[in-house]
Structure formats: C-alpha cells, structure tokens
XYZ file of C-alpha atoms in Angstrom:
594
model
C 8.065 -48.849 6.936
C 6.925 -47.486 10.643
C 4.418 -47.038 12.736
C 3.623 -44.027 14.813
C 2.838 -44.458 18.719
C -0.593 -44.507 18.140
C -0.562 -47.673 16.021
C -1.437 -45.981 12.552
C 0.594 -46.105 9.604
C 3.105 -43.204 10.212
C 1.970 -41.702 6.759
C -1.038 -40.983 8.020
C 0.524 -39.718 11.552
C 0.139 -35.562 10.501
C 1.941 -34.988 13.619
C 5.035 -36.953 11.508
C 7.425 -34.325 9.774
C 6.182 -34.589 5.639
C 9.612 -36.245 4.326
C 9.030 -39.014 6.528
C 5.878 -39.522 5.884
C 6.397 -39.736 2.148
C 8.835 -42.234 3.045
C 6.874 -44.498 5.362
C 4.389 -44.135 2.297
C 6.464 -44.671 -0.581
C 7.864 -47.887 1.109
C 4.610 -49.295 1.519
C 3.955 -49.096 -2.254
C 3.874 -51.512 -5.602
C 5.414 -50.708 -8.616
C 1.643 -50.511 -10.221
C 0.667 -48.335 -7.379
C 3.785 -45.903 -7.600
C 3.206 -45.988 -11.302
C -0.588 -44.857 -11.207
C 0.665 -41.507 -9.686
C 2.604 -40.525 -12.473
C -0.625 -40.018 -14.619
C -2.756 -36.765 -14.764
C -5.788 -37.982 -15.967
C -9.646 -36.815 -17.015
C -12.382 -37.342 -15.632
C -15.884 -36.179 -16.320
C -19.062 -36.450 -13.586
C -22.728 -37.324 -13.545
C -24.796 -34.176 -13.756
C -26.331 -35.031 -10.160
C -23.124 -35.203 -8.711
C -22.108 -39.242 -9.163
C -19.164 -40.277 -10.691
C -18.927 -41.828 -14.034
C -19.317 -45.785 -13.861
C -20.117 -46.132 -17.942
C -18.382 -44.645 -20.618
C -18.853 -44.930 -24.470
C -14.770 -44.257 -24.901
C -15.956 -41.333 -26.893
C -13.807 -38.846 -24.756
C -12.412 -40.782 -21.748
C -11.736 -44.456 -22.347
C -11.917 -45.521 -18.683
C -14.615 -45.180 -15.911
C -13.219 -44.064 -12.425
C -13.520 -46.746 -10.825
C -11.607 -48.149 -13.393
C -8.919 -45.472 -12.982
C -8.433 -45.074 -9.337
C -9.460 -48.763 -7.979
C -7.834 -50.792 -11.082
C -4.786 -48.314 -12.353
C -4.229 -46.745 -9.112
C -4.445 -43.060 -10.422
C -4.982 -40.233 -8.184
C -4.507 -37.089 -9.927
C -7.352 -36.161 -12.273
C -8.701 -32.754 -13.940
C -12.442 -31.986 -14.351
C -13.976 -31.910 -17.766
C -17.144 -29.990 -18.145
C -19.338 -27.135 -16.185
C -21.539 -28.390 -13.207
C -22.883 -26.744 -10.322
C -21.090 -26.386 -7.436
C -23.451 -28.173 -4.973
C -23.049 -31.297 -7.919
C -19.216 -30.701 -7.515
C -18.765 -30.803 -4.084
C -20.415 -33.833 -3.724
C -18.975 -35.632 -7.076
C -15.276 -34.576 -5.103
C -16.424 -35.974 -1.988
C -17.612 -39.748 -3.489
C -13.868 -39.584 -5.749
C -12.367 -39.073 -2.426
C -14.754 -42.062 -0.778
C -13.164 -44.464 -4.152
C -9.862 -43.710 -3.257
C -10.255 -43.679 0.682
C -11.437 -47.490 0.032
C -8.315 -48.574 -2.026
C -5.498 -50.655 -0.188
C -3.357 -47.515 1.095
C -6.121 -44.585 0.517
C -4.212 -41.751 -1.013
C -6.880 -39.110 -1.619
C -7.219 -37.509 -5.064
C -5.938 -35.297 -6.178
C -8.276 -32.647 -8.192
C -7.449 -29.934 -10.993
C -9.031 -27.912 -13.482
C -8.296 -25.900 -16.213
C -9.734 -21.754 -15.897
C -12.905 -21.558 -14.943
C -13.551 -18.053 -14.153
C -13.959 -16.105 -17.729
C -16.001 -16.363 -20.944
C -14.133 -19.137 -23.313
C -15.104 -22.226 -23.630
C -13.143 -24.592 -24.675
C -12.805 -28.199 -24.036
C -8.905 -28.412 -24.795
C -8.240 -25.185 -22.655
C -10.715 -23.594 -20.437
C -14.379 -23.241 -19.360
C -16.875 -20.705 -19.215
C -17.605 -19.378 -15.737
C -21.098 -20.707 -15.326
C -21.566 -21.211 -11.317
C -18.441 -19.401 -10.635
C -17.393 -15.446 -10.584
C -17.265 -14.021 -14.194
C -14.064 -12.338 -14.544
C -12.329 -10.873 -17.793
C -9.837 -13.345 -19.424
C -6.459 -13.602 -18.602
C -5.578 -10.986 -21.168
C -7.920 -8.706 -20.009
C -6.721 -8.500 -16.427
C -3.040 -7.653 -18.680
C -5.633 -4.613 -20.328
C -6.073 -3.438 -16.673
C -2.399 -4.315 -15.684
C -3.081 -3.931 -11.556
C -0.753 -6.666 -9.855
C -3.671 -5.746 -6.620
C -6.473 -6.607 -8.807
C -4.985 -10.086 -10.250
C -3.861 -10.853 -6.414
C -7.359 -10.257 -5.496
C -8.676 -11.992 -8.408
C -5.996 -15.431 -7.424
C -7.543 -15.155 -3.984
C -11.246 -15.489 -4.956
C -10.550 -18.124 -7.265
C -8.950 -19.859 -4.424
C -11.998 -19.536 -2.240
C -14.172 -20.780 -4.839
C -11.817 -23.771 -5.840
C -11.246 -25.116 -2.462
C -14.749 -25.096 -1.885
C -15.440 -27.871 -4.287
C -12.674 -29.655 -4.121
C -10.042 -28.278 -6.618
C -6.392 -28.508 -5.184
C -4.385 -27.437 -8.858
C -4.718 -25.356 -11.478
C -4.115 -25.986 -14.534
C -2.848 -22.267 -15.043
C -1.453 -19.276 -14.914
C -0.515 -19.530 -18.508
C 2.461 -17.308 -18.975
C 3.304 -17.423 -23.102
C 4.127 -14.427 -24.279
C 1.469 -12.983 -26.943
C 3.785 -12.666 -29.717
C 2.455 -14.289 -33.026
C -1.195 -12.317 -33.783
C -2.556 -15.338 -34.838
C -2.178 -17.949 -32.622
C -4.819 -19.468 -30.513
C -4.285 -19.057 -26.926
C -3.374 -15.537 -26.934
C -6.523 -14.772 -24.562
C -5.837 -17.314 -22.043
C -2.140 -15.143 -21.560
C -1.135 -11.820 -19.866
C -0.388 -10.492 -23.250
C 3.207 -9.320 -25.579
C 5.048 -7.821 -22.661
C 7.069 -9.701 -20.515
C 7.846 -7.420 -17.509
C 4.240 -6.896 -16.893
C 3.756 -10.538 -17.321
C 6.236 -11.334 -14.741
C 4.853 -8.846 -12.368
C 0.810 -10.440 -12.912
C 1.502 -13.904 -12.459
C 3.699 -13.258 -9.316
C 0.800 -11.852 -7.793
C -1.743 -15.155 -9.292
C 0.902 -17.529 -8.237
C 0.573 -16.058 -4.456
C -3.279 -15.582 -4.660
C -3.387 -18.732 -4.831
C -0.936 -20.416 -3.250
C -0.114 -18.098 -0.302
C 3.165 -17.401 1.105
C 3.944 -20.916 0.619
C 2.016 -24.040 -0.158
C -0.115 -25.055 2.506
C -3.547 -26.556 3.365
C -5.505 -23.603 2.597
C -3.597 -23.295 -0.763
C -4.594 -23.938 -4.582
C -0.573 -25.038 -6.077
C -0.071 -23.677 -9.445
C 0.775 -25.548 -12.515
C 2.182 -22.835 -14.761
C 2.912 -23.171 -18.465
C 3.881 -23.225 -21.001
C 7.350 -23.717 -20.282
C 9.626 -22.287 -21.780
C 6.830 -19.824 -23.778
C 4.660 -21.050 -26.343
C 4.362 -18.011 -28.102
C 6.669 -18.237 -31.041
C 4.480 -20.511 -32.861
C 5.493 -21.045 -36.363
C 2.526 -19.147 -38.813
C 0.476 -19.079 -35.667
C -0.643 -22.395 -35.706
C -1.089 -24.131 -32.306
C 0.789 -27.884 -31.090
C -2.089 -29.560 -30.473
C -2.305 -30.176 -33.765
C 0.676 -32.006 -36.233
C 0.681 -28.664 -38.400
C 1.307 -26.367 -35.215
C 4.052 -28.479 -34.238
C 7.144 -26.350 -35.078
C 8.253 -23.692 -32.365
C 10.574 -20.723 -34.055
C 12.972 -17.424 -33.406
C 13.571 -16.074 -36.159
C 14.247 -12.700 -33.792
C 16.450 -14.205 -31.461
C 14.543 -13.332 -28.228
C 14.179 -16.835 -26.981
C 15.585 -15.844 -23.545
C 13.256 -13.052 -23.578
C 10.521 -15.805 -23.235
C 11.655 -17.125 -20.054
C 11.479 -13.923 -18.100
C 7.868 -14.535 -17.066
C 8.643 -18.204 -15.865
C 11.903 -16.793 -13.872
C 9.137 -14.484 -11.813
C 6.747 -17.140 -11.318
C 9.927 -19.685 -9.486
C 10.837 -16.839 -7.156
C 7.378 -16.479 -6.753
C 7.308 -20.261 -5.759
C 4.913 -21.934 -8.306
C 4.649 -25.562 -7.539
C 4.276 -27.197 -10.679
C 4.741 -26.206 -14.374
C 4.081 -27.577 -17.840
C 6.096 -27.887 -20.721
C 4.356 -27.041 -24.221
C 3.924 -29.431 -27.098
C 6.277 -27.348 -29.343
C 8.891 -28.824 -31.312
C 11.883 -26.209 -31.305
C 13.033 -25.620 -34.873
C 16.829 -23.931 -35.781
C 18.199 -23.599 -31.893
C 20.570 -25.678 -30.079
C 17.631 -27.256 -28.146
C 17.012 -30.704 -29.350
C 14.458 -30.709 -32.051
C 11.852 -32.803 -30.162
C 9.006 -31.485 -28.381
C 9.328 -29.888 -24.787
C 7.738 -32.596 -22.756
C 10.700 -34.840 -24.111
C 13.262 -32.575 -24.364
C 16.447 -33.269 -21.342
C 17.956 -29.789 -22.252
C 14.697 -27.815 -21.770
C 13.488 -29.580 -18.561
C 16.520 -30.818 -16.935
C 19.435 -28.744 -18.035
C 16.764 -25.410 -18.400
C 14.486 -25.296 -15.774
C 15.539 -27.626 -13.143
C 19.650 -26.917 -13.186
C 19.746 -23.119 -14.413
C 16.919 -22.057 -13.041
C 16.142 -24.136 -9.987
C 12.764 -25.073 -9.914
C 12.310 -28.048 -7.786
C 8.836 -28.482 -7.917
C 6.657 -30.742 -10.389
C 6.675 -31.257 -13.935
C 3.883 -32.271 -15.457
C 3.624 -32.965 -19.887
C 0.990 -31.121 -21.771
C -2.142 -33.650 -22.111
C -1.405 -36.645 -24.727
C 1.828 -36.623 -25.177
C 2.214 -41.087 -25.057
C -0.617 -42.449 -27.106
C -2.805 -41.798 -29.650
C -5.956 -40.801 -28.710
C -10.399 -40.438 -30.012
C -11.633 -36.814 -29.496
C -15.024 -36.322 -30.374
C -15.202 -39.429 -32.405
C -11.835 -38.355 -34.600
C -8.623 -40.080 -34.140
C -5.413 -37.635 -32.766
C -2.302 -38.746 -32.767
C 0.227 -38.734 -29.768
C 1.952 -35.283 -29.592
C 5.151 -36.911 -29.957
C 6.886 -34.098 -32.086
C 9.789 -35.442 -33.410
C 9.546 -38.644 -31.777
C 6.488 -39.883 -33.748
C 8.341 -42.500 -34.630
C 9.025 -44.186 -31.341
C 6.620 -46.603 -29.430
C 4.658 -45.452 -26.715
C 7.216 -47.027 -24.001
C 10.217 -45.240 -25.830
C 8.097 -41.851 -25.410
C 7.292 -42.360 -22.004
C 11.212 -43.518 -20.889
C 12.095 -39.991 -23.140
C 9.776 -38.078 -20.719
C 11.122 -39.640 -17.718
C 14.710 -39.204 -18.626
C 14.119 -35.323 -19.744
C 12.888 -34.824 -16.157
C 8.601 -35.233 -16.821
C 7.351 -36.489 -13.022
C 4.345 -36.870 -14.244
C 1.839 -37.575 -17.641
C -0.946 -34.898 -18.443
C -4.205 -36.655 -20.344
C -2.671 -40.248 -19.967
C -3.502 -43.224 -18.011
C -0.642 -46.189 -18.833
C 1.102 -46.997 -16.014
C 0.954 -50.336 -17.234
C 4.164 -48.956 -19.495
C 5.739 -47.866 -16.453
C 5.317 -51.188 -14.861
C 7.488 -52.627 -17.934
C 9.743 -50.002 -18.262
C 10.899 -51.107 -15.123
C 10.963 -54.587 -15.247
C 12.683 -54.677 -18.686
C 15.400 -52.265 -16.875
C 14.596 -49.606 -19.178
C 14.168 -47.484 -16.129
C 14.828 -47.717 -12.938
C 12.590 -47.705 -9.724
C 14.487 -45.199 -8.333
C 14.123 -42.946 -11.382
C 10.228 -43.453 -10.448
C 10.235 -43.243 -7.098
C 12.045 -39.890 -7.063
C 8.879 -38.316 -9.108
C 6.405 -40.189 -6.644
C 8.583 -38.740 -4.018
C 7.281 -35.169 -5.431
C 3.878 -36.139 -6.287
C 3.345 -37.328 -3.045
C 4.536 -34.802 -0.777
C 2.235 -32.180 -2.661
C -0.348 -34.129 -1.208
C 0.656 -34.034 2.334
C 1.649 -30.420 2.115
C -1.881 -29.197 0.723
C -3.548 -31.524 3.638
C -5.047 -33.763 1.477
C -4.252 -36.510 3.895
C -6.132 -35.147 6.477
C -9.017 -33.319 5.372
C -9.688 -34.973 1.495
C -13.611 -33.825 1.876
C -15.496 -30.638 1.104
C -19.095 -29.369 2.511
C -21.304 -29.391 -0.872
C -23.463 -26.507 1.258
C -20.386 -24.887 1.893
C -19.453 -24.968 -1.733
C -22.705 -23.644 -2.677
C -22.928 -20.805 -0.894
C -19.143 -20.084 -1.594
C -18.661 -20.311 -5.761
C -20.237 -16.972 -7.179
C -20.831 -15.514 -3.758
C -22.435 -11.719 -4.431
C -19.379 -9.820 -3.806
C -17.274 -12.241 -5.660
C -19.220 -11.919 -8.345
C -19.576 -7.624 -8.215
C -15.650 -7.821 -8.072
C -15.681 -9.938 -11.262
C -18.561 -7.709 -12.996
C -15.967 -4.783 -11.641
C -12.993 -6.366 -13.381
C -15.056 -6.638 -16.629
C -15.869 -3.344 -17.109
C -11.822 -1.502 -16.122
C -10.772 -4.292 -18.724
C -13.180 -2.615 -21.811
C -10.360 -0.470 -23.828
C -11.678 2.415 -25.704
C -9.688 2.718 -29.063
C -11.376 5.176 -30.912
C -13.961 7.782 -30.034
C -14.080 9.646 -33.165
C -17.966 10.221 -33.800
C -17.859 11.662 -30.332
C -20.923 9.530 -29.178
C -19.205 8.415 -26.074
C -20.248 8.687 -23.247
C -23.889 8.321 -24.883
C -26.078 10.789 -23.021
C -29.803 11.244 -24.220
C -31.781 10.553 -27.462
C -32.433 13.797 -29.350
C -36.563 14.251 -28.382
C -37.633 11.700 -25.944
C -34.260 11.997 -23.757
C -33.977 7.915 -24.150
C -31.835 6.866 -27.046
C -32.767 4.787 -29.830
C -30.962 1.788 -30.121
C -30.438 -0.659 -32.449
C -28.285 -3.665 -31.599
C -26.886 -6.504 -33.223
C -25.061 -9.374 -31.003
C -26.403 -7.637 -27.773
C -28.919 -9.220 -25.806
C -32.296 -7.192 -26.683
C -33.615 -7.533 -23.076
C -30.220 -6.088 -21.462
C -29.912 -3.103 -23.856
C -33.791 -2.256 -22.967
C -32.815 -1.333 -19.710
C -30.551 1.677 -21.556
C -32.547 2.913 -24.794
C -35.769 2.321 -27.326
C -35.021 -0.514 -29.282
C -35.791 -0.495 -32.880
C -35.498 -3.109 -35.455
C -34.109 -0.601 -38.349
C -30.493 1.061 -38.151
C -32.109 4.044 -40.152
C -34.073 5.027 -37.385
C -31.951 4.622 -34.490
C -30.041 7.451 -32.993
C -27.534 4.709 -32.189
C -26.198 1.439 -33.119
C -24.393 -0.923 -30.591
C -22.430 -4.020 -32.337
C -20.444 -6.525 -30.949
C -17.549 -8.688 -32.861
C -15.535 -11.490 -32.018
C -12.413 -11.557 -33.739
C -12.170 -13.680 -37.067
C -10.809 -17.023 -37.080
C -10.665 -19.623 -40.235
C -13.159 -22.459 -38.948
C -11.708 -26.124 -39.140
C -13.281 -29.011 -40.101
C -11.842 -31.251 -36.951
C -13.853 -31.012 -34.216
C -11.688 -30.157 -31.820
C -9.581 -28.007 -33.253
C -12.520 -26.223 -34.318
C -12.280 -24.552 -30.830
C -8.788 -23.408 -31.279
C -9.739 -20.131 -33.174
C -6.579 -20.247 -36.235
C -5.605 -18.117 -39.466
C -6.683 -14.971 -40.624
C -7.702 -12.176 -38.415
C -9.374 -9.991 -41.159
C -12.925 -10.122 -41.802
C -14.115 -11.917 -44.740
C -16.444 -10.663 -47.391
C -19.684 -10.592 -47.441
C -19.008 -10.245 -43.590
C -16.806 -6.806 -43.916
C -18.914 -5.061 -46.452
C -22.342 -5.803 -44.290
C -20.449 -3.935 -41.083
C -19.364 -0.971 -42.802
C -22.804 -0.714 -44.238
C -24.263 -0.444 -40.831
C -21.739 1.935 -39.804
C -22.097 3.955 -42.704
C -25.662 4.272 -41.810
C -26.275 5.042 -37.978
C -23.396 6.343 -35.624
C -22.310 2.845 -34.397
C -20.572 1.949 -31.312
C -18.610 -1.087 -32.722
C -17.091 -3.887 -29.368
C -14.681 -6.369 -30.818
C -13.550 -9.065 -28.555
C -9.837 -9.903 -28.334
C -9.185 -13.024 -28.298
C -6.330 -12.553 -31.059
C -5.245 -9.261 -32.236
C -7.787 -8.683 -35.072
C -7.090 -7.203 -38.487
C -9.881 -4.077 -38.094
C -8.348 -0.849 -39.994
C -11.471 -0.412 -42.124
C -14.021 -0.795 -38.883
C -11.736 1.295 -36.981
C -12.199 4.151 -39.253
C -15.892 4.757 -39.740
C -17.285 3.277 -36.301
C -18.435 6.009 -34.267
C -16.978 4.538 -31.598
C -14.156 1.429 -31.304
C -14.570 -0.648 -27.747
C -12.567 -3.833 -27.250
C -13.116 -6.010 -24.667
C -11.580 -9.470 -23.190
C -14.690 -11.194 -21.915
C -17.215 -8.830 -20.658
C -21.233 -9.188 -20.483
C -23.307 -6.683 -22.064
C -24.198 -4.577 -19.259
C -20.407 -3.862 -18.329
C -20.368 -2.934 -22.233
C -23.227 -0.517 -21.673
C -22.106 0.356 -18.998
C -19.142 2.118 -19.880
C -20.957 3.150 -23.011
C -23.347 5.233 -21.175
C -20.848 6.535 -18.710
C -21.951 4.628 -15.290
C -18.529 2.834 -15.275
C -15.094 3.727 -16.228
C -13.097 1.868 -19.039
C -9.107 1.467 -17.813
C -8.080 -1.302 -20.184
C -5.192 -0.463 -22.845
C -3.964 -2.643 -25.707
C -2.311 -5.920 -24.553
C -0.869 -6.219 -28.027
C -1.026 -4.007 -31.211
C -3.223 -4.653 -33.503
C -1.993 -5.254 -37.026
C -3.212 -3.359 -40.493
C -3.225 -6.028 -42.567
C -2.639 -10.216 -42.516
C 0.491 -9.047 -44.862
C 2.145 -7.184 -42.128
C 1.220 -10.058 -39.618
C 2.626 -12.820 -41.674
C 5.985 -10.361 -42.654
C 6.457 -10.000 -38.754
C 8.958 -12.518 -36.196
C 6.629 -14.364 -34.115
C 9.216 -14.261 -30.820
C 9.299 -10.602 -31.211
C 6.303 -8.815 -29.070
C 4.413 -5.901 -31.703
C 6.743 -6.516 -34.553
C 3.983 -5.831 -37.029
C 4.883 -2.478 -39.694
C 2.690 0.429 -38.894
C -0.333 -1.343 -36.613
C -3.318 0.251 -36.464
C -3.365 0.583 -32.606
C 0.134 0.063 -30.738
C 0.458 -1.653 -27.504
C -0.794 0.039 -24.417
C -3.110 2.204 -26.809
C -6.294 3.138 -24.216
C -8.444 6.177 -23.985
C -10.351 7.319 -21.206
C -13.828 8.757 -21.962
C-alpha cells in the first residue's frame, strides 16, 4: 500500500504506471470487495434518468444501491431502451454511488447491440435513440471490412457518449445450423470473411490498443456456438448439447484466432455442453480444457473471461423460474459451480451477483485468494486502462447531441439499403418505374407502413387492382410458450398453412415484390418461384426497401448463408458444416444487382 507525493492514494495517482496502481489498489481491498468485481451484473434505470432504488425481483432481484454499496459490484450491463439524455445522466448518478463507496472504483458499464432492428431482452436491443444499422449479418451481406470499421467507430462515438465502456459483442459463431436462433446477431457461415469483419469491429472500437477513448470488446461465443444440436439454443435445458458430427470443430475457432491478433479484450464462453469430443462434456463457462488449455495456453489470449449470463444460480425471468445453465454440472451446488468456473479460468460471472460464495470459497480453502486476486488483477486494470479512474462521468448534452447524430444516422440508413440482397427478379418488375396510365404506380402493401409507401405509389386496398404488390416476411419460427424463450425465434423455417397458401394467393394475383427478413435461413422455394420479385433484407426500414425497389439506391448484399429447400434437407444436414444443406434454393453469396 503507497502513497504518491501528493498525498493521494497512489491508485488514484494517473501519473503512477497502471500495474502499480492495480497493486496499490488491490492491496487496499477486502475479500467482499475483491469478490464484488468478479460479477457482471444487470441493471435496469428509471425512465427519467434515476437509478433503480425498488424492485419487485421480477427481473433483477437487487436494487443498485443494493449492488454496488452492499455487494460491492462494479461491472453492470444495461437492460432496456432509454434516451440518451436519460442515459447519460442515469451513468453519471451510478458513477456518483460508486464514487461514495469506501475506495470509489467507478463502474463499469456494458451493453448488449444496440444499433439494429431485434429486440430481444436475452440478446440485443432495437436501435431506438441510436443509428439504425443492418444486423450483424447484414453488414456479412455487404462484406466491406471499411464499412464494418466505420460502422465500430460510430458505435464507439455513440457509446462513450453515454457512458458505455464494453460491449457485449462482436458475436463471432459461425452460421452453420439454419435453425438456430442467433444466426442474425453473427457475420454469417463463412469463416474467412468472419475473421476479416470482426478484425475491423474489434479495432473500431477499441483502437489500436485499448485506451481512454476506447469501447473493449467482449467477443463470443467462444469457441463458436454454431453447431447447436437440432438448432436449438443453450439458454434453454433442451439447447444444451453442442455437436460435430462433420468434424470442423477447429474450423470454428478461425474467427476467434482473428479477433486475438486483432487484440479483443475480453471474450465469452457459450453455454454449450460439448457432446462426442475430447472436450469435457460440461458446458464452456466450466470447462478447464476450453478456457485454460484452449484459449488462454494455445492461443494466448490474456485478456478477460467473462461466463455467459446465469451460469451459478437459478434464476425468475418474466415471472417463470430458469434454472442455472450448469450443463452437465446441474448437479453441483452453486459454490461447486462457481469454484468449476474459477478453476477453468472464468475471471469473472455474467448475470450473477454472489460474491457472498466467493467470500466462502475462500475461507473454507476451496479457493484461494490468490486464485481471486489474479482475476481482480485483470478486472481492474481494464479500468485504469479505459480511464475510468479519471474521467468516470459523461455530459448528458453531449450525449444527446452525439447518439443518432444526422450523418450517423444517413451512414446507417446507407448500410441498410447495400445490405437488401436481390434473389430473384423474375417478373422483371425491378427497378419499378411508372404505373401504366397515371405514371404513379398502384400499390398495394401488406406489412409496409401505408404512410411510407405513399410517398412512392397510389395505394389501394385490393391486390386486383394494383399494378403492384409490396410484401414483407419475417422468417418463420415455432412460437414457445416460455416467455423468454419466446424471443429466441426456434424450429421450423417453412411457412405454415393457412399462412403459405394466403401468400401465394396474393402472388398469384398481382406481380408482387415479396422482402423476407433473415434472421434464419428460411425455407421459401414455393415464394421464391411465383414472386415477381424476391428481396431479403437483415434489418432495413421501409424506405431503404423502396428504395432499392424503385431504383434510387443500389442493393449490394449477397447470401450470408444458403437457403435450404425443405426442413428435410435442413434437418439431414451437419450443423458444424457451413451450407451443407442438398440442393438449396439460393447458395451462399447468391446476390443480383438490378
């Protein structure tokens, strides 16, 4: 423990070298208050910017006072969409909690993606105050290192601006099972472009190196979540079982090799439980081979590792009881989990807040306080190197002015429209040009806003007299009954009947320009063939649509994945092996330009 010339602690001395000022910190610390860093909680805020001093434990158990002045946490991600004037200031009183506690380390803030058109609570947010930018897998449609550096770089900006120092992303799986989930949220089924995109995220928005004007990385899922077993995701007991039936599970580290030369500084395991390798058969977060022997010894990462959310303790979502995501240690207690972690190489918890069971851990000599301090030792000179120490605050006029900024926006709106991927043209109605009398189309328009596609046509209410027909699709999914996994979008990826048959009746009676967003690789061979016109984009508004439609902007996107011909193929395929469906009805990379 010293003190710098001045008389302050030398932690907070920035003129101090950052090792030594870890040390002076870490020296001056309890056990409860070195074991409140190694959580990665939640927290939600007051709409008018206050933090949350009552809870109804419906989705976080604790307030944050609670958290930061009685568990001594100090790494939290944001639930919910605010504005960023609210956000800015909600950062700035979390900062004012922890400022006030006996050694004031500052927060440290995160988020999950915030930039795109999904929203969901377990994964990402819709872009409300910020930029509105295609999803990750659209950006893979365009495939433009530039234009995802670019993109990084804004999202910076905007981040730092209210107060967000990690995100929760890139996420780097490899699209390889059609069906599952979180296909959107990736750069798609090929690896070497993968590797190439999230080098250039990882240095939008980190820099060079890590740094006070940087946003650090947390990139997952480590080592690929793609090969989910029938597509089902790990959140969830059923989507538990990770498999390679193909073989390729080095293939599915090539991405996460690119983003440690690239110098990501943290990265998440998945929840996956590795089925028929020579990995243990216990979920990644817990497993010593994966973290350890994998990622830190073979490949070298030093940086932080930080579990999936809940992997310790059972949890209420919504009102409906999850259990931990123990796989293959369900069995154990939640202090056995959490010394499993630890031992595996986990520096810190994602979605917990126990450090009461660290506390123990220790004192029982389960673990040692070295073992802890050497994650603290991580956590904590992140924090000095991203300047937290010295500037913890944010200028809520600042931030306003800052998140969705006009030519942020424009270069988001830009994005949208290069991601749109023509795959069929076969009625020849693209680009649409003029009506056949009045020189103004009719239109009619189902899942398009009515007061955006004014602005291009005469609207009509019946598809027998319009000249043309403009549809938009999402891509099916098999709704769940729980709650929250109702948001993961699971199972088939064929349209159901009635659902198919009243489509094809519309396209069989106007010339149809048919948009089907992919968030999974939808089952379409029937749509494909009589739409006018095929269009599929990955988070775009309707104006870029109509936009492209009409021939004021130019589509660029191709395929990030094929798309299969039937759920018989899909199931038949390897879900480690990229496009390994038989005969798809559009191959990877397929893309016309108009």
């Amino acid at each position: 423990m010293t003190t710098a010339s001045h008389g302050l602690p030398a932690y907070k001395d920035s003129a101090l070298p950052v090792d030594r000022r870890v040390e002076d910190l870490l020296s001056r610390m309890t056990l409860e208050e070195k074991a409140g860093q190694l959580f990665h909680s939640m927290l939600m805020m007051n709409p008018d910017g206050t933090p949350v001093t009552e809870t109804d434990g419906s989705i976080l158990p604790f307030t944050t006072p609670e958290l930061i002045e009685g568990r001594f946490l100090t790494h939290f991600n944001l639930l919910g969409s605010y504005g960023a004037r609210e956000m800015a200031m909600w950062q700035n009183a979390v900062q004012e909690m922890a400022a006030a506690t006996r050694l004031g380390i500052p927060v440290t803030l995160s988020t999950d993606p915030r930039h795109s058109f999904t929203d969901n609570v377990g994964a990402s947010f819709n872009a409300g105050a910020f930029s509105a930018w295609p999803e990750a897998i659209g950006l893979a449609a365009i495939g433009d290192p530039e234009l995802v550096f670019a993109f990084a770089d804004i999202m910076r900006r905007e981040y730092l601006s209210v107060g967000f120092r990690v995100a929760l992303h890139p996420q780097i799986d490899l699209a390889t099972e059609p069906r599952w989930a979180r296909q959107s949220g990736t750069f798609g089924s090929d690896a070497k472009l993968t590797g190439e995109l999230v080098q250039a995220y990882v240095r939008g928005l980190q820099g060079e190196e890590l740094g006070a004007g940087s946003v650090s990385a947390m990139v997952k899922h480590f080592p690929g979540g793609g090969p989910q077993k029938d597509g089902e995701d790990p959140h969830f007991a059923h989507g538990k079982e990770q498999i390679y039936p193909g073989g390729l599970r080095e293939h599915h580290l090539e991405p996460f090799k690119a983003a440690i030369a690239a110098g990501c500084s943290q990265m998440m395991p998945y929840y996956g439980q590795p089925i028929g390798t020579d990995w243990e058969e216990v979920g990644f977060g817990f497993n010593k081979g994966v973290v350890t022997g994998l990622l830190r010894e073979e490949l070298g990462f030093q940086g932080i590792v930080c579990t999936d959310w809940g992997l310790l303790t059972d949890s209420v979502i919504f009102g409906e009881k999850h259990p931990a995501r123990a796989w293959g240690l369900e069995h154990l207690s939640t202090a056995e989990r959490t010394a499993r972690s630890l031992e595996a190489g986990s520096d810190q918890f994602g979605g917990e807040q126990c450090p009461e069971v660290i506390v123990e851990l220790v004192r029982s000599g389960r673990i040692s306080e070295s073992r802890i301090d050497e994650s603290v030792r991580r956590l904590l000179r992140e924090k000095f190197v991203l300047g937290l120490f010295e500037n913890p605050y944010v200028d809520p006029d600042a931030a306003a002015q800052t998140v969705g900024r006009a030519d942020f926006a424009a270069a988001g709106a830009a994005a949208q429209r290069r991601s749109l991927t023509v795959l069929t043209n076969t009625g020849g109605i693209l680009p649409v040009t003029s009506g056949p009398a009045s020189g103004k189309p009719k239109l009619y328009v189902k899942g398009v806003d009515e007061a955006v596609a004014a602005g291009y046509g005469d609207l009509v209410s019946d598809p027998a007299g319009a000249d043309l027909a403009v549809l938009r699709l999402r891509t099916p999914h098999e709704p769940r009954t729980n709650i929250f996994e109702s948001f993961f979008h699971s199972g088939s990826l064929a349209f159901p009947e009635p659902e198919l048959t009243e489509i094809l009746t519309l396209l069989d009676t106007v010339p149809t320009l048919v948009c089907i967003n992919l968030e999974r690789a939808a089952v379409i061979p029937e749509i494909a063939e009589r739409a006018g016109a095929l269009i599929a984009d990955y988070g775009a508004s309707d104006a870029a649509l109509l936009d492209v439609a009409f021939g004021r902007a130019a589509a660029e996107g191709r395929l990030p994945f094929e798309l299969p011909r039937s759920m018989e193929a899909v199931a038949a395929s390897r879900p480690d092996v990229p496009n390994d469906t038989v005969d798809p009805v559009f191959p990877y990379g397929h893309g016309l330009r108009l």
